[in-house]
C-alpha cells in the first residue's frame, strides 16, 4: 500500500526565525497589517508501507533520524492513503 | 479580527526539486522505501482583517506580490480564525 506522509518541520517557539521576520517586515512594507510570520518546511513523501500505523511510525522515525533537529525543531505528521 | 493564514508554496510539478531529491536519496540510504519527496515552504501568518474573505484575498495578494514566483511555484491557502 502507498501512503503520502505530510511532515511539517518548524522551529520551536523559543528559536529566532530570521526568514519569518524578514517576510513579516517585507509584508508590512507592502502595507499588510501583519503581526508575525513563521516559516517552516513541508515534506511530502510517498512511501510504501503495510498499514497507516506503519507509515506513521516510519514518518516519526524519519523525523528523528533525518528531517528534524530535536534541539530546535518541532514537527507534525499527517498520513494519507494514496489512491 | 485576527486570522491565521497558512500558505504553502511548492514548486510546480514540471520543475526539478533538488532538495526533495536529496531527501529522497538520504531516506533510501537509511532503508526507507521512498518513491519520491517534494519539499515546500509553509508560511504561518498572523494578520488583522475584517472578515475571513478579506483575509483570504490578502493571502492571495501576498502570494502574487511576494511569497510565490508565478513562473515556478504553486500555492495553497488555508485561513483560520485566531482565538
PDB file of C-alpha atoms in Angstrom:
ATOM      1  CA  UNK A   1       0.000   0.000   0.000  1.00  0.00           C
ATOM      2  CA  UNK A   2       1.178   3.528  -0.751  1.00  0.00           C
ATOM      3  CA  UNK A   3       0.925   6.358   1.704  1.00  0.00           C
ATOM      4  CA  UNK A   4       1.619  10.051   1.440  1.00  0.00           C
ATOM      5  CA  UNK A   5       3.373  11.486   4.505  1.00  0.00           C
ATOM      6  CA  UNK A   6       2.963  15.196   5.089  1.00  0.00           C
ATOM      7  CA  UNK A   7       5.644  16.236   7.521  1.00  0.00           C
ATOM      8  CA  UNK A   8       5.957  19.859   8.613  1.00  0.00           C
ATOM      9  CA  UNK A   9       9.150  20.822  10.396  1.00  0.00           C
ATOM     10  CA  UNK A  10       9.058  24.176  12.181  1.00  0.00           C
ATOM     11  CA  UNK A  11      11.326  25.984  14.604  1.00  0.00           C
ATOM     12  CA  UNK A  12      10.467  25.698  18.288  1.00  0.00           C
ATOM     13  CA  UNK A  13       8.817  28.916  19.541  1.00  0.00           C
ATOM     14  CA  UNK A  14      11.868  29.955  21.560  1.00  0.00           C
ATOM     15  CA  UNK A  15      14.136  29.934  18.486  1.00  0.00           C
ATOM     16  CA  UNK A  16      14.527  33.005  16.316  1.00  0.00           C
ATOM     17  CA  UNK A  17      13.184  32.694  12.778  1.00  0.00           C
ATOM     18  CA  UNK A  18      15.055  35.248  10.636  1.00  0.00           C
ATOM     19  CA  UNK A  19      13.312  34.143   7.432  1.00  0.00           C
ATOM     20  CA  UNK A  20       9.914  34.676   9.054  1.00  0.00           C
ATOM     21  CA  UNK A  21      10.987  38.032  10.452  1.00  0.00           C
ATOM     22  CA  UNK A  22      12.163  39.160   7.010  1.00  0.00           C
ATOM     23  CA  UNK A  23       8.889  38.060   5.405  1.00  0.00           C
ATOM     24  CA  UNK A  24       6.938  39.925   8.124  1.00  0.00           C
ATOM     25  CA  UNK A  25       8.948  43.115   7.535  1.00  0.00           C
ATOM     26  CA  UNK A  26       8.535  42.962   3.757  1.00  0.00           C
ATOM     27  CA  UNK A  27       4.786  42.313   4.067  1.00  0.00           C
ATOM     28  CA  UNK A  28       4.449  45.294   6.424  1.00  0.00           C
ATOM     29  CA  UNK A  29       6.363  47.454   3.941  1.00  0.00           C
ATOM     30  CA  UNK A  30       3.797  46.382   1.327  1.00  0.00           C
ATOM     31  CA  UNK A  31       1.047  47.674   3.631  1.00  0.00           C
ATOM     32  CA  UNK A  32      -0.266  44.489   5.283  1.00  0.00           C
ATOM     33  CA  UNK A  33      -1.172  44.521   8.989  1.00  0.00           C
ATOM     34  CA  UNK A  34       0.969  41.509   9.800  1.00  0.00           C
ATOM     35  CA  UNK A  35       1.578  40.613  13.453  1.00  0.00           C
ATOM     36  CA  UNK A  36       4.047  37.843  12.820  1.00  0.00           C
ATOM     37  CA  UNK A  37       5.258  35.244  10.338  1.00  0.00           C
ATOM     38  CA  UNK A  38       6.757  31.811  10.922  1.00  0.00           C
ATOM     39  CA  UNK A  39       8.318  29.843   8.119  1.00  0.00           C
ATOM     40  CA  UNK A  40       8.545  26.081   8.182  1.00  0.00           C
ATOM     41  CA  UNK A  41       9.464  23.293   5.810  1.00  0.00           C
ATOM     42  CA  UNK A  42       6.910  20.834   4.472  1.00  0.00           C
ATOM     43  CA  UNK A  43       7.974  17.408   3.213  1.00  0.00           C
ATOM     44  CA  UNK A  44       5.564  15.468   1.028  1.00  0.00           C
ATOM     45  CA  UNK A  45       6.816  11.882   1.000  1.00  0.00           C
ATOM     46  CA  UNK A  46       5.387   8.992  -0.994  1.00  0.00           C
ATOM     47  CA  UNK A  47       6.223   5.709   0.708  1.00  0.00           C
ATOM     48  CA  UNK A  48       5.382   2.008   0.603  1.00  0.00           C
ATOM     49  CA  UNK A  49       4.073   0.600   3.900  1.00  0.00           C
ATOM     50  CA  UNK A  50       1.775  -2.206   5.020  1.00  0.00           C
ATOM     51  CA  UNK A  51      -0.566  -0.050   7.115  1.00  0.00           C
ATOM     52  CA  UNK A  52      -1.333   3.517   8.102  1.00  0.00           C
ATOM     53  CA  UNK A  53       0.183   2.825  11.537  1.00  0.00           C
ATOM     54  CA  UNK A  54       3.422   1.602   9.990  1.00  0.00           C
ATOM     55  CA  UNK A  55       3.526   4.646   7.688  1.00  0.00           C
ATOM     56  CA  UNK A  56       3.072   6.965  10.674  1.00  0.00           C
ATOM     57  CA  UNK A  57       5.768   5.162  12.683  1.00  0.00           C
ATOM     58  CA  UNK A  58       8.163   5.449   9.753  1.00  0.00           C
ATOM     59  CA  UNK A  59       7.453   9.160   9.412  1.00  0.00           C
ATOM     60  CA  UNK A  60       8.252   9.685  13.104  1.00  0.00           C
ATOM     61  CA  UNK A  61      11.474   7.752  12.707  1.00  0.00           C
ATOM     62  CA  UNK A  62      12.430   9.799   9.624  1.00  0.00           C
ATOM     63  CA  UNK A  63      11.923  12.986  11.620  1.00  0.00           C
ATOM     64  CA  UNK A  64      14.121  11.742  14.457  1.00  0.00           C
ATOM     65  CA  UNK A  65      16.830  10.373  12.153  1.00  0.00           C
ATOM     66  CA  UNK A  66      16.977  12.965   9.372  1.00  0.00           C
ATOM     67  CA  UNK A  67      14.297  15.573   8.830  1.00  0.00           C
ATOM     68  CA  UNK A  68      14.125  17.395  12.171  1.00  0.00           C
ATOM     69  CA  UNK A  69      16.729  18.620  14.618  1.00  0.00           C
ATOM     70  CA  UNK A  70      15.458  17.735  18.119  1.00  0.00           C
ATOM     71  CA  UNK A  71      17.256  20.711  19.645  1.00  0.00           C
ATOM     72  CA  UNK A  72      15.485  23.363  17.604  1.00  0.00           C
ATOM     73  CA  UNK A  73      12.617  21.811  15.632  1.00  0.00           C
ATOM     74  CA  UNK A  74       9.043  20.701  16.222  1.00  0.00           C
ATOM     75  CA  UNK A  75       7.270  18.528  13.685  1.00  0.00           C
ATOM     76  CA  UNK A  76       3.755  17.464  12.753  1.00  0.00           C
ATOM     77  CA  UNK A  77       2.848  14.389  10.708  1.00  0.00           C
ATOM     78  CA  UNK A  78      -0.249  13.698   8.605  1.00  0.00           C
ATOM     79  CA  UNK A  79      -0.619  10.348   6.811  1.00  0.00           C
ATOM     80  CA  UNK A  80      -2.910   9.972   3.789  1.00  0.00           C
ATOM     81  CA  UNK A  81      -3.649   6.826   1.864  1.00  0.00           C
ATOM     82  CA  UNK A  82      -2.512   7.299  -1.739  1.00  0.00           C
ATOM     83  CA  UNK A  83      -5.110   6.343  -4.384  1.00  0.00           C
TER      84      UNK A  83
ATOM     85  CA  UNK B   1     -10.444  40.256  13.924  1.00  0.00           C
ATOM     86  CA  UNK B   2      -7.285  38.199  13.741  1.00  0.00           C
ATOM     87  CA  UNK B   3      -6.751  35.427  11.232  1.00  0.00           C
ATOM     88  CA  UNK B   4      -4.017  32.886  10.759  1.00  0.00           C
ATOM     89  CA  UNK B   5      -3.044  32.357   7.115  1.00  0.00           C
ATOM     90  CA  UNK B   6      -1.413  29.053   6.271  1.00  0.00           C
ATOM     91  CA  UNK B   7       0.243  29.471   2.919  1.00  0.00           C
ATOM     92  CA  UNK B   8       2.160  26.595   1.361  1.00  0.00           C
ATOM     93  CA  UNK B   9       4.383  27.432  -1.582  1.00  0.00           C
ATOM     94  CA  UNK B  10       5.588  24.446  -3.615  1.00  0.00           C
ATOM     95  CA  UNK B  11       7.378  24.000  -6.909  1.00  0.00           C
ATOM     96  CA  UNK B  12       5.221  23.268  -9.965  1.00  0.00           C
ATOM     97  CA  UNK B  13       5.435  19.571 -10.883  1.00  0.00           C
ATOM     98  CA  UNK B  14       7.491  20.256 -14.023  1.00  0.00           C
ATOM     99  CA  UNK B  15      10.285  21.952 -12.029  1.00  0.00           C
ATOM    100  CA  UNK B  16      13.124  19.963 -10.550  1.00  0.00           C
ATOM    101  CA  UNK B  17      13.288  19.888  -6.744  1.00  0.00           C
ATOM    102  CA  UNK B  18      16.911  19.158  -5.780  1.00  0.00           C
ATOM    103  CA  UNK B  19      16.183  19.448  -2.052  1.00  0.00           C
ATOM    104  CA  UNK B  20      13.425  16.854  -2.355  1.00  0.00           C
ATOM    105  CA  UNK B  21      15.636  14.589  -4.452  1.00  0.00           C
ATOM    106  CA  UNK B  22      18.401  14.781  -1.860  1.00  0.00           C
ATOM    107  CA  UNK B  23      15.985  13.989   0.975  1.00  0.00           C
ATOM    108  CA  UNK B  24      14.632  11.019  -1.040  1.00  0.00           C
ATOM    109  CA  UNK B  25      18.137   9.682  -1.652  1.00  0.00           C
ATOM    110  CA  UNK B  26      19.153  10.026   2.004  1.00  0.00           C
ATOM    111  CA  UNK B  27      15.939   8.348   3.198  1.00  0.00           C
ATOM    112  CA  UNK B  28      16.535   5.454   0.780  1.00  0.00           C
ATOM    113  CA  UNK B  29      20.094   5.124   2.101  1.00  0.00           C
ATOM    114  CA  UNK B  30      18.570   4.839   5.581  1.00  0.00           C
ATOM    115  CA  UNK B  31      16.460   1.933   4.315  1.00  0.00           C
ATOM    116  CA  UNK B  32      13.049   3.516   3.668  1.00  0.00           C
ATOM    117  CA  UNK B  33      11.049   2.512   0.576  1.00  0.00           C
ATOM    118  CA  UNK B  34      10.562   6.083  -0.575  1.00  0.00           C
ATOM    119  CA  UNK B  35       9.144   6.706  -4.060  1.00  0.00           C
ATOM    120  CA  UNK B  36       9.575  10.450  -4.041  1.00  0.00           C
ATOM    121  CA  UNK B  37       9.878  13.549  -1.875  1.00  0.00           C
ATOM    122  CA  UNK B  38       8.791  17.119  -2.555  1.00  0.00           C
ATOM    123  CA  UNK B  39       9.822  19.950  -0.305  1.00  0.00           C
ATOM    124  CA  UNK B  40       7.784  23.108   0.016  1.00  0.00           C
ATOM    125  CA  UNK B  41       7.732  26.170   2.205  1.00  0.00           C
ATOM    126  CA  UNK B  42       4.949  26.859   4.685  1.00  0.00           C
ATOM    127  CA  UNK B  43       4.213  30.399   5.887  1.00  0.00           C
ATOM    128  CA  UNK B  44       2.149  30.829   9.035  1.00  0.00           C
ATOM    129  CA  UNK B  45       0.993  34.466   9.014  1.00  0.00           C
ATOM    130  CA  UNK B  46      -0.979  36.233  11.742  1.00  0.00           C
ATOM    131  CA  UNK B  47      -2.895  39.147  10.263  1.00  0.00           C
ATOM    132  CA  UNK B  48      -5.600  41.666  11.130  1.00  0.00           C
ATOM    133  CA  UNK B  49      -8.592  41.642   8.740  1.00  0.00           C
ATOM    134  CA  UNK B  50     -12.292  42.453   8.913  1.00  0.00           C
ATOM    135  CA  UNK B  51     -13.524  39.089   7.593  1.00  0.00           C
ATOM    136  CA  UNK B  52     -12.388  35.642   6.546  1.00  0.00           C
ATOM    137  CA  UNK B  53     -12.950  36.652   2.890  1.00  0.00           C
ATOM    138  CA  UNK B  54     -10.727  39.703   3.272  1.00  0.00           C
ATOM    139  CA  UNK B  55      -8.048  37.590   4.972  1.00  0.00           C
ATOM    140  CA  UNK B  56      -8.138  35.079   2.099  1.00  0.00           C
ATOM    141  CA  UNK B  57      -7.963  37.839  -0.524  1.00  0.00           C
ATOM    142  CA  UNK B  58      -4.966  39.356   1.255  1.00  0.00           C
ATOM    143  CA  UNK B  59      -3.229  35.983   1.373  1.00  0.00           C
ATOM    144  CA  UNK B  60      -3.704  35.562  -2.379  1.00  0.00           C
ATOM    145  CA  UNK B  61      -2.340  39.036  -2.969  1.00  0.00           C
ATOM    146  CA  UNK B  62       0.681  38.324  -0.725  1.00  0.00           C
ATOM    147  CA  UNK B  63       1.424  35.210  -2.774  1.00  0.00           C
ATOM    148  CA  UNK B  64       1.260  37.124  -6.029  1.00  0.00           C
ATOM    149  CA  UNK B  65       3.288  40.077  -4.762  1.00  0.00           C
ATOM    150  CA  UNK B  66       5.918  38.418  -2.574  1.00  0.00           C
ATOM    151  CA  UNK B  67       5.674  34.826  -1.401  1.00  0.00           C
ATOM    152  CA  UNK B  68       5.360  32.847  -4.643  1.00  0.00           C
ATOM    153  CA  UNK B  69       7.067  33.064  -8.013  1.00  0.00           C
ATOM    154  CA  UNK B  70       4.343  32.627 -10.654  1.00  0.00           C
ATOM    155  CA  UNK B  71       6.803  31.071 -13.085  1.00  0.00           C
ATOM    156  CA  UNK B  72       7.787  28.152 -10.904  1.00  0.00           C
ATOM    157  CA  UNK B  73       5.541  27.984  -7.813  1.00  0.00           C
ATOM    158  CA  UNK B  74       2.071  26.749  -6.904  1.00  0.00           C
ATOM    159  CA  UNK B  75       0.463  27.800  -3.645  1.00  0.00           C
ATOM    160  CA  UNK B  76      -2.364  26.741  -1.363  1.00  0.00           C
ATOM    161  CA  UNK B  77      -4.052  28.944   1.241  1.00  0.00           C
ATOM    162  CA  UNK B  78      -5.929  27.985   4.399  1.00  0.00           C
ATOM    163  CA  UNK B  79      -7.461  30.692   6.603  1.00  0.00           C
ATOM    164  CA  UNK B  80      -8.226  30.059  10.276  1.00  0.00           C
ATOM    165  CA  UNK B  81      -9.859  32.408  12.718  1.00  0.00           C
ATOM    166  CA  UNK B  82      -7.433  33.120  15.542  1.00  0.00           C
ATOM    167  CA  UNK B  83      -8.859  32.729  19.052  1.00  0.00           C
TER     168      UNK B  83
END
